[in-house]
Amino acid sequence: MTNPILEALTQHRSIRQFENKSLSPHQVTELVDAAQHASTSTFSQQYSIISVTDPAILKEIAKITGHGWMLRSGHYFVMVADQYRNLKIAQENGTDPYILHSTDKFLASVFDTAIATENIMVAAESMGLGGTIMGSILNDPRQMIKLLHLPEMTFPLLGIALGYPKDKPELKPRLPKIEFHFSNHYDLGENFDQQLLDYDQLLSDYYRSRSTNGRTETFSHHIVSELNRNHNLRADLFSIIQEQGFMAH
Ligand SMILES: Cc1cc2nc3c(=O)[nH]c(=O)nc-3n(C[C@H](O)[C@H](O)[C@H](O)COP(=O)(O)O)c2cc1C
């Protein structure tokens, strides 16, 4: 490794067990600052961050996500795709907000939110903290919208549970680069099947030998079981996104 940032980026692991210690207001401000300085599409800053500190709301989110462990985190953010602020600006300036309702602008707010989310994760790790990004808030977006009083043209995308790590899980091996990083053209290559077998073996060894939550699992099996999960889970996502005023065209 050539520098501390590369070192940190390649040492990421999701943390789901925390010491009983909250983040300080100063730490939270630093994390929000790191998020805000991320790149943002067309400099439109189309996302918002909600720090959830109310135990009753946190409990509801834990129910939605099925992740009771988040209640022991030291801070919880919800990252919200947000065109509401820009809608207000359009209205106040008598400008037609038609474009804000486009798929293009929804995607832009999703990009902004996701990039800011990762900035928070990387910043937290640089401060000796750890955490997990949580897409599982999408198990019930309507309830999230209600709990957080989200207006039209906003959508709750991701939670982030952060805190002082209580464990240090082994690094989860990623795909071989040859199946993942191509030159000029998309090309899984002739040896894809063999490469996949090797990766399946690598991941299965990882799962078997890891110190917590050991199990038998290959990457292929993981993907297949993801696909066989409840087909109706989150089936109404598209209509909820549209109800919020996004992706009208
Ligand atoms: C968009 C997104 C959503 C995620 N949602 C969840 C989640 O709801 N619950 C969870 O336990 N982990 C969640 N994760 C964490 C992934 O499971 C984790 O990053 C992946 O298994 C790789 O493990 P690692 O982060 O320890 O390397 C999410 C990660 C991302 C990027």
mmCIF file of C-alpha atoms and ligand atoms in Angstrom:
data_model
loop_
_atom_site.group_PDB
_atom_site.id
_atom_site.type_symbol
_atom_site.label_atom_id
_atom_site.label_comp_id
_atom_site.label_asym_id
_atom_site.label_seq_id
_atom_site.Cartn_x
_atom_site.Cartn_y
_atom_site.Cartn_z
ATOM 1 C CA MET A 1 0.000 0.000 0.000
ATOM 2 C CA THR A 2 1.257 3.426 -0.889
ATOM 3 C CA ASN A 3 -0.706 5.738 1.360
ATOM 4 C CA PRO A 4 -3.094 5.739 4.323
ATOM 5 C CA ILE A 5 -6.198 6.424 2.223
ATOM 6 C CA LEU A 6 -5.612 3.399 -0.028
ATOM 7 C CA GLU A 7 -4.849 1.370 3.069
ATOM 8 C CA ALA A 8 -8.126 2.451 4.683
ATOM 9 C CA LEU A 9 -10.236 1.884 1.554
ATOM 10 C CA THR A 10 -9.036 -1.689 1.141
ATOM 11 C CA GLN A 11 -9.511 -2.474 4.824
ATOM 12 C CA HIS A 12 -13.251 -1.730 4.902
ATOM 13 C CA ARG A 13 -15.533 -4.188 6.601
ATOM 14 C CA SER A 14 -19.110 -3.607 7.776
ATOM 15 C CA ILE A 15 -19.365 -3.340 11.549
ATOM 16 C CA ARG A 16 -22.534 -4.517 13.283
ATOM 17 C CA GLN A 17 -21.373 -4.735 16.880
ATOM 18 C CA PHE A 18 -20.616 -1.583 18.793
ATOM 19 C CA GLU A 19 -19.242 -0.397 22.110
ATOM 20 C CA ASN A 20 -21.825 1.337 24.256
ATOM 21 C CA LYS A 21 -20.666 4.826 23.349
ATOM 22 C CA SER A 22 -22.299 7.599 21.323
ATOM 23 C CA LEU A 23 -20.547 9.740 18.767
ATOM 24 C CA SER A 24 -19.925 13.293 19.949
ATOM 25 C CA PRO A 25 -21.698 16.229 18.257
ATOM 26 C CA HIS A 26 -18.285 17.259 16.938
ATOM 27 C CA GLN A 27 -17.760 13.860 15.296
ATOM 28 C CA VAL A 28 -21.223 14.028 13.740
ATOM 29 C CA THR A 29 -20.461 17.478 12.332
ATOM 30 C CA GLU A 30 -17.189 16.211 10.883
ATOM 31 C CA LEU A 31 -19.000 13.326 9.181
ATOM 32 C CA VAL A 32 -21.656 15.627 7.727
ATOM 33 C CA ASP A 33 -18.889 17.924 6.541
ATOM 34 C CA ALA A 34 -17.157 15.002 4.795
ATOM 35 C CA ALA A 35 -20.468 14.060 3.146
ATOM 36 C CA GLN A 36 -21.131 17.597 1.944
ATOM 37 C CA HIS A 37 -17.820 17.900 0.184
ATOM 38 C CA ALA A 38 -18.436 14.865 -1.993
ATOM 39 C CA SER A 39 -18.961 15.433 -5.695
ATOM 40 C CA THR A 40 -22.555 16.326 -6.472
ATOM 41 C CA SER A 41 -24.193 16.052 -9.864
ATOM 42 C CA THR A 42 -24.615 19.464 -11.588
ATOM 43 C CA PHE A 43 -23.762 20.993 -8.200
ATOM 44 C CA SER A 44 -27.417 20.537 -7.261
ATOM 45 C CA GLN A 45 -26.783 19.065 -3.781
ATOM 46 C CA GLN A 46 -29.876 16.900 -4.166
ATOM 47 C CA TYR A 47 -29.888 14.902 -0.918
ATOM 48 C CA SER A 48 -30.374 15.504 2.796
ATOM 49 C CA ILE A 49 -29.092 13.811 5.915
ATOM 50 C CA ILE A 50 -31.243 13.091 8.947
ATOM 51 C CA SER A 51 -29.550 12.238 12.253
ATOM 52 C CA VAL A 52 -32.006 10.035 14.084
ATOM 53 C CA THR A 53 -31.570 10.321 17.848
ATOM 54 C CA ASP A 54 -35.145 9.764 19.080
ATOM 55 C CA PRO A 55 -35.165 6.228 20.595
ATOM 56 C CA ALA A 56 -38.783 5.685 19.547
ATOM 57 C CA ILE A 57 -37.980 6.403 15.890
ATOM 58 C CA LEU A 58 -34.821 4.302 16.075
ATOM 59 C CA LYS A 59 -36.870 1.402 17.394
ATOM 60 C CA GLU A 60 -39.287 1.717 14.504
ATOM 61 C CA ILE A 61 -36.409 1.745 12.014
ATOM 62 C CA ALA A 62 -34.915 -1.336 13.693
ATOM 63 C CA LYS A 63 -38.285 -3.038 13.189
ATOM 64 C CA ILE A 64 -38.418 -2.045 9.510
ATOM 65 C CA THR A 65 -34.874 -3.225 8.823
ATOM 66 C CA GLY A 66 -34.983 -6.303 11.037
ATOM 67 C CA HIS A 67 -31.624 -5.159 12.423
ATOM 68 C CA GLY A 68 -31.956 -4.924 16.201
ATOM 69 C CA TRP A 69 -28.189 -4.394 16.468
ATOM 70 C CA MET A 70 -28.547 -0.887 15.021
ATOM 71 C CA LEU A 71 -30.021 0.176 18.392
ATOM 72 C CA ARG A 72 -26.587 -0.317 19.926
ATOM 73 C CA SER A 73 -24.858 1.936 17.377
ATOM 74 C CA GLY A 74 -23.375 5.264 18.421
ATOM 75 C CA HIS A 75 -25.158 7.298 15.770
ATOM 76 C CA TYR A 76 -27.728 6.712 13.048
ATOM 77 C CA PHE A 77 -28.075 8.642 9.811
ATOM 78 C CA VAL A 78 -30.787 8.360 7.212
ATOM 79 C CA MET A 79 -29.678 9.494 3.783
ATOM 80 C CA VAL A 80 -32.510 11.018 1.784
ATOM 81 C CA ALA A 81 -32.654 11.630 -1.969
ATOM 82 C CA ASP A 82 -33.981 15.168 -2.069
ATOM 83 C CA GLN A 83 -35.324 17.406 -4.831
ATOM 84 C CA TYR A 84 -37.740 19.187 -2.452
ATOM 85 C CA ARG A 85 -35.296 21.986 -1.658
ATOM 86 C CA ASN A 86 -34.707 22.572 -5.357
ATOM 87 C CA LEU A 87 -38.464 22.424 -5.994
ATOM 88 C CA LYS A 88 -38.863 25.283 -3.477
ATOM 89 C CA ILE A 89 -36.139 27.251 -5.250
ATOM 90 C CA ALA A 90 -37.853 26.671 -8.612
ATOM 91 C CA GLN A 91 -41.214 27.770 -7.206
ATOM 92 C CA GLU A 92 -39.803 30.855 -5.535
ATOM 93 C CA ASN A 93 -38.220 31.861 -8.817
ATOM 94 C CA GLY A 94 -41.302 31.146 -10.903
ATOM 95 C CA THR A 95 -39.497 28.418 -12.846
ATOM 96 C CA ASP A 96 -41.223 25.325 -14.209
ATOM 97 C CA PRO A 97 -40.023 22.388 -12.033
ATOM 98 C CA TYR A 98 -40.902 19.819 -14.779
ATOM 99 C CA ILE A 99 -37.312 18.576 -15.036
ATOM 100 C CA LEU A 100 -37.099 17.885 -11.294
ATOM 101 C CA HIS A 101 -39.692 15.144 -11.731
ATOM 102 C CA SER A 102 -37.665 13.329 -14.387
ATOM 103 C CA THR A 103 -35.965 9.935 -14.110
ATOM 104 C CA ASP A 104 -32.731 11.767 -14.816
ATOM 105 C CA LYS A 105 -33.124 13.939 -11.707
ATOM 106 C CA PHE A 106 -34.186 10.992 -9.566
ATOM 107 C CA LEU A 107 -31.047 9.146 -10.622
ATOM 108 C CA ALA A 108 -28.979 12.261 -9.909
ATOM 109 C CA SER A 109 -30.311 12.431 -6.361
ATOM 110 C CA VAL A 110 -29.655 8.708 -5.917
ATOM 111 C CA PHE A 111 -26.048 9.206 -7.102
ATOM 112 C CA ASP A 112 -25.553 12.186 -4.808
ATOM 113 C CA THR A 113 -26.995 10.334 -1.830
ATOM 114 C CA ALA A 114 -24.951 7.189 -2.430
ATOM 115 C CA ILE A 115 -21.699 9.063 -2.943
ATOM 116 C CA ALA A 116 -22.247 11.120 0.223
ATOM 117 C CA THR A 117 -23.077 7.906 2.083
ATOM 118 C CA GLU A 118 -19.755 6.355 1.154
ATOM 119 C CA ASN A 119 -17.943 9.558 2.123
ATOM 120 C CA ILE A 120 -19.486 9.228 5.591
ATOM 121 C CA MET A 121 -18.404 5.603 5.828
ATOM 122 C CA VAL A 122 -14.837 6.340 4.770
ATOM 123 C CA ALA A 123 -14.627 9.392 7.042
ATOM 124 C CA ALA A 124 -15.985 7.382 9.979
ATOM 125 C CA GLU A 125 -13.422 4.643 9.406
ATOM 126 C CA SER A 126 -10.658 7.253 9.292
ATOM 127 C CA MET A 127 -11.809 8.350 12.765
ATOM 128 C CA GLY A 128 -11.523 4.831 14.183
ATOM 129 C CA LEU A 129 -15.262 4.267 13.887
ATOM 130 C CA GLY A 130 -17.064 1.610 11.904
ATOM 131 C CA GLY A 131 -20.545 0.877 10.676
ATOM 132 C CA THR A 132 -22.930 -0.545 8.154
ATOM 133 C CA ILE A 133 -24.834 1.025 5.302
ATOM 134 C CA MET A 134 -28.451 -0.135 5.483
ATOM 135 C CA GLY A 135 -30.584 -0.510 2.377
ATOM 136 C CA SER A 136 -33.069 -2.441 4.472
ATOM 137 C CA ILE A 137 -34.920 0.781 5.340
ATOM 138 C CA LEU A 138 -36.492 0.141 1.907
ATOM 139 C CA ASN A 139 -38.418 -2.766 3.443
ATOM 140 C CA ASP A 140 -41.010 -0.114 4.281
ATOM 141 C CA PRO A 141 -40.389 3.257 2.623
ATOM 142 C CA ARG A 142 -43.910 4.502 3.403
ATOM 143 C CA GLN A 143 -43.316 4.028 7.109
ATOM 144 C CA MET A 144 -39.900 5.702 6.819
ATOM 145 C CA ILE A 145 -41.525 8.658 5.026
ATOM 146 C CA LYS A 146 -44.099 8.907 7.812
ATOM 147 C CA LEU A 147 -41.607 8.553 10.674
ATOM 148 C CA LEU A 148 -39.233 11.199 9.299
ATOM 149 C CA HIS A 149 -41.966 13.557 8.002
ATOM 150 C CA LEU A 150 -40.461 13.435 4.522
ATOM 151 C CA PRO A 151 -42.152 15.833 2.082
ATOM 152 C CA GLU A 152 -42.868 15.240 -1.616
ATOM 153 C CA MET A 153 -39.780 14.995 -3.837
ATOM 154 C CA THR A 154 -37.796 13.216 -1.143
ATOM 155 C CA PHE A 155 -37.104 9.511 -0.743
ATOM 156 C CA PRO A 156 -35.338 7.617 2.074
ATOM 157 C CA LEU A 157 -32.550 5.661 0.401
ATOM 158 C CA LEU A 158 -30.087 4.397 2.970
ATOM 159 C CA GLY A 159 -29.486 4.201 6.683
ATOM 160 C CA ILE A 160 -25.991 4.300 8.179
ATOM 161 C CA ALA A 161 -25.388 2.801 11.625
ATOM 162 C CA LEU A 162 -22.064 3.981 13.046
ATOM 163 C CA GLY A 163 -20.165 3.534 16.248
ATOM 164 C CA TYR A 164 -17.078 2.313 18.017
ATOM 165 C CA PRO A 165 -16.383 -1.198 16.670
ATOM 166 C CA LYS A 166 -16.684 -4.021 19.160
ATOM 167 C CA ASP A 167 -15.365 -6.579 16.701
ATOM 168 C CA LYS A 168 -13.165 -6.717 13.653
ATOM 169 C CA PRO A 169 -14.632 -9.151 11.134
ATOM 170 C CA GLU A 170 -12.287 -10.719 8.588
ATOM 171 C CA LEU A 171 -12.126 -8.898 5.253
ATOM 172 C CA LYS A 172 -14.702 -10.267 2.827
ATOM 173 C CA PRO A 173 -12.931 -11.356 -0.394
ATOM 174 C CA ARG A 174 -14.166 -9.626 -3.529
ATOM 175 C CA LEU A 175 -14.455 -10.992 -7.092
ATOM 176 C CA PRO A 176 -11.233 -11.669 -9.004
ATOM 177 C CA LYS A 177 -10.369 -8.504 -10.890
ATOM 178 C CA ILE A 178 -10.336 -10.348 -14.207
ATOM 179 C CA GLU A 179 -14.126 -10.855 -13.854
ATOM 180 C CA PHE A 180 -14.711 -7.318 -12.826
ATOM 181 C CA HIS A 181 -12.314 -4.860 -14.452
ATOM 182 C CA PHE A 182 -12.192 -4.962 -18.243
ATOM 183 C CA SER A 183 -10.166 -3.238 -20.872
ATOM 184 C CA ASN A 184 -12.097 -1.283 -23.504
ATOM 185 C CA HIS A 185 -14.889 -3.820 -23.888
ATOM 186 C CA TYR A 186 -17.030 -5.847 -21.563
ATOM 187 C CA ASP A 187 -15.503 -9.304 -21.457
ATOM 188 C CA LEU A 188 -16.069 -11.967 -18.811
ATOM 189 C CA GLY A 189 -13.528 -14.105 -20.672
ATOM 190 C CA GLU A 190 -13.461 -17.782 -21.594
ATOM 191 C CA ASN A 191 -12.420 -18.876 -18.142
ATOM 192 C CA PHE A 192 -15.344 -17.311 -16.336
ATOM 193 C CA ASP A 193 -16.734 -20.629 -15.118
ATOM 194 C CA GLN A 194 -13.393 -21.714 -13.670
ATOM 195 C CA GLN A 195 -12.722 -18.277 -12.152
ATOM 196 C CA LEU A 196 -16.135 -18.371 -10.544
ATOM 197 C CA LEU A 197 -15.494 -21.829 -9.130
ATOM 198 C CA ASP A 198 -12.240 -20.553 -7.638
ATOM 199 C CA TYR A 199 -13.987 -17.518 -6.157
ATOM 200 C CA ASP A 200 -16.798 -19.709 -4.823
ATOM 201 C CA GLN A 201 -14.157 -21.817 -3.100
ATOM 202 C CA LEU A 202 -12.382 -18.743 -1.728
ATOM 203 C CA LEU A 203 -15.604 -17.306 -0.336
ATOM 204 C CA SER A 204 -16.731 -20.604 1.071
ATOM 205 C CA ASP A 205 -13.368 -20.936 2.897
ATOM 206 C CA TYR A 206 -13.840 -17.386 4.200
ATOM 207 C CA TYR A 207 -17.335 -18.081 5.534
ATOM 208 C CA ARG A 208 -16.303 -21.396 7.075
ATOM 209 C CA SER A 209 -13.275 -20.020 8.867
ATOM 210 C CA ARG A 210 -14.503 -16.611 9.979
ATOM 211 C CA SER A 211 -14.760 -16.099 13.664
ATOM 212 C CA THR A 212 -18.422 -15.010 13.823
ATOM 213 C CA ASN A 213 -21.505 -16.223 11.976
ATOM 214 C CA GLY A 214 -19.586 -19.025 10.235
ATOM 215 C CA ARG A 215 -21.545 -20.903 7.550
ATOM 216 C CA THR A 216 -21.243 -22.735 4.255
ATOM 217 C CA GLU A 217 -21.886 -20.334 1.419
ATOM 218 C CA THR A 218 -20.462 -19.714 -2.052
ATOM 219 C CA PHE A 219 -20.896 -16.532 -4.075
ATOM 220 C CA SER A 220 -23.031 -18.388 -6.638
ATOM 221 C CA HIS A 221 -25.261 -19.777 -3.920
ATOM 222 C CA HIS A 222 -25.507 -16.357 -2.307
ATOM 223 C CA ILE A 223 -26.659 -14.770 -5.581
ATOM 224 C CA VAL A 224 -29.174 -17.535 -6.228
ATOM 225 C CA SER A 225 -30.637 -17.340 -2.735
ATOM 226 C CA GLU A 226 -30.896 -13.542 -3.028
ATOM 227 C CA LEU A 227 -32.942 -14.098 -6.199
ATOM 228 C CA ASN A 228 -35.156 -16.636 -4.488
ATOM 229 C CA ARG A 229 -36.035 -14.394 -1.587
ATOM 230 C CA ASN A 230 -39.657 -13.264 -1.333
ATOM 231 C CA HIS A 231 -40.521 -11.992 -4.813
ATOM 232 C CA ASN A 232 -43.070 -9.575 -3.404
ATOM 233 C CA LEU A 233 -40.561 -7.921 -1.110
ATOM 234 C CA ARG A 234 -40.349 -4.237 -2.084
ATOM 235 C CA ALA A 235 -42.607 -4.846 -5.098
ATOM 236 C CA ASP A 236 -44.226 -1.438 -4.570
ATOM 237 C CA LEU A 237 -40.975 0.544 -4.673
ATOM 238 C CA PHE A 238 -41.568 2.030 -8.106
ATOM 239 C CA SER A 239 -45.054 3.255 -7.217
ATOM 240 C CA ILE A 240 -43.858 4.781 -3.921
ATOM 241 C CA ILE A 241 -41.044 6.590 -5.735
ATOM 242 C CA GLN A 242 -43.648 7.957 -8.150
ATOM 243 C CA GLU A 243 -46.035 8.854 -5.323
ATOM 244 C CA GLN A 244 -43.272 11.019 -3.909
ATOM 245 C CA GLY A 245 -43.215 12.934 -7.202
ATOM 246 C CA PHE A 246 -40.182 11.320 -8.787
ATOM 247 C CA MET A 247 -39.806 9.583 -12.162
ATOM 248 C CA ALA A 248 -42.937 11.093 -13.680
ATOM 249 C CA HIS A 249 -41.150 10.971 -17.050
HETATM 250 C C1 LIG B 1 -26.436 -0.005 -0.634
HETATM 251 C C2 LIG B 1 -26.086 -0.968 0.464
HETATM 252 C C3 LIG B 1 -27.064 -1.459 1.295
HETATM 253 C C4 LIG B 1 -26.746 -2.329 2.328
HETATM 254 N N1 LIG B 1 -27.734 -2.752 3.170
HETATM 255 C C5 LIG B 1 -27.423 -3.541 4.215
HETATM 256 C C6 LIG B 1 -28.428 -3.894 5.152
HETATM 257 O O1 LIG B 1 -29.572 -3.485 5.043
HETATM 258 N N2 LIG B 1 -28.074 -4.676 6.187
HETATM 259 C C7 LIG B 1 -26.795 -5.122 6.364
HETATM 260 O O2 LIG B 1 -26.544 -5.826 7.346
HETATM 261 N N3 LIG B 1 -25.816 -4.782 5.496
HETATM 262 C C8 LIG B 1 -26.102 -3.997 4.434
HETATM 263 N N4 LIG B 1 -25.113 -3.603 3.578
HETATM 264 C C9 LIG B 1 -23.724 -4.051 3.799
HETATM 265 C C10 LIG B 1 -23.340 -5.174 2.832
HETATM 266 O O3 LIG B 1 -23.985 -6.361 3.197
HETATM 267 C C11 LIG B 1 -21.814 -5.339 2.900
HETATM 268 O O4 LIG B 1 -21.185 -4.151 2.472
HETATM 269 C C12 LIG B 1 -21.352 -6.517 2.016
HETATM 270 O O5 LIG B 1 -21.829 -7.733 2.503
HETATM 271 C C13 LIG B 1 -19.826 -6.575 1.974
HETATM 272 O O6 LIG B 1 -19.308 -6.746 3.288
HETATM 273 P P1 LIG B 1 -18.275 -5.715 3.906
HETATM 274 O O7 LIG B 1 -18.899 -4.338 3.843
HETATM 275 O O8 LIG B 1 -18.042 -6.175 5.315
HETATM 276 O O9 LIG B 1 -17.037 -5.793 3.081
HETATM 277 C C14 LIG B 1 -25.402 -2.738 2.533
HETATM 278 C C15 LIG B 1 -24.409 -2.217 1.692
HETATM 279 C C16 LIG B 1 -24.737 -1.337 0.691
HETATM 280 C C17 LIG B 1 -23.641 -0.777 -0.180
#
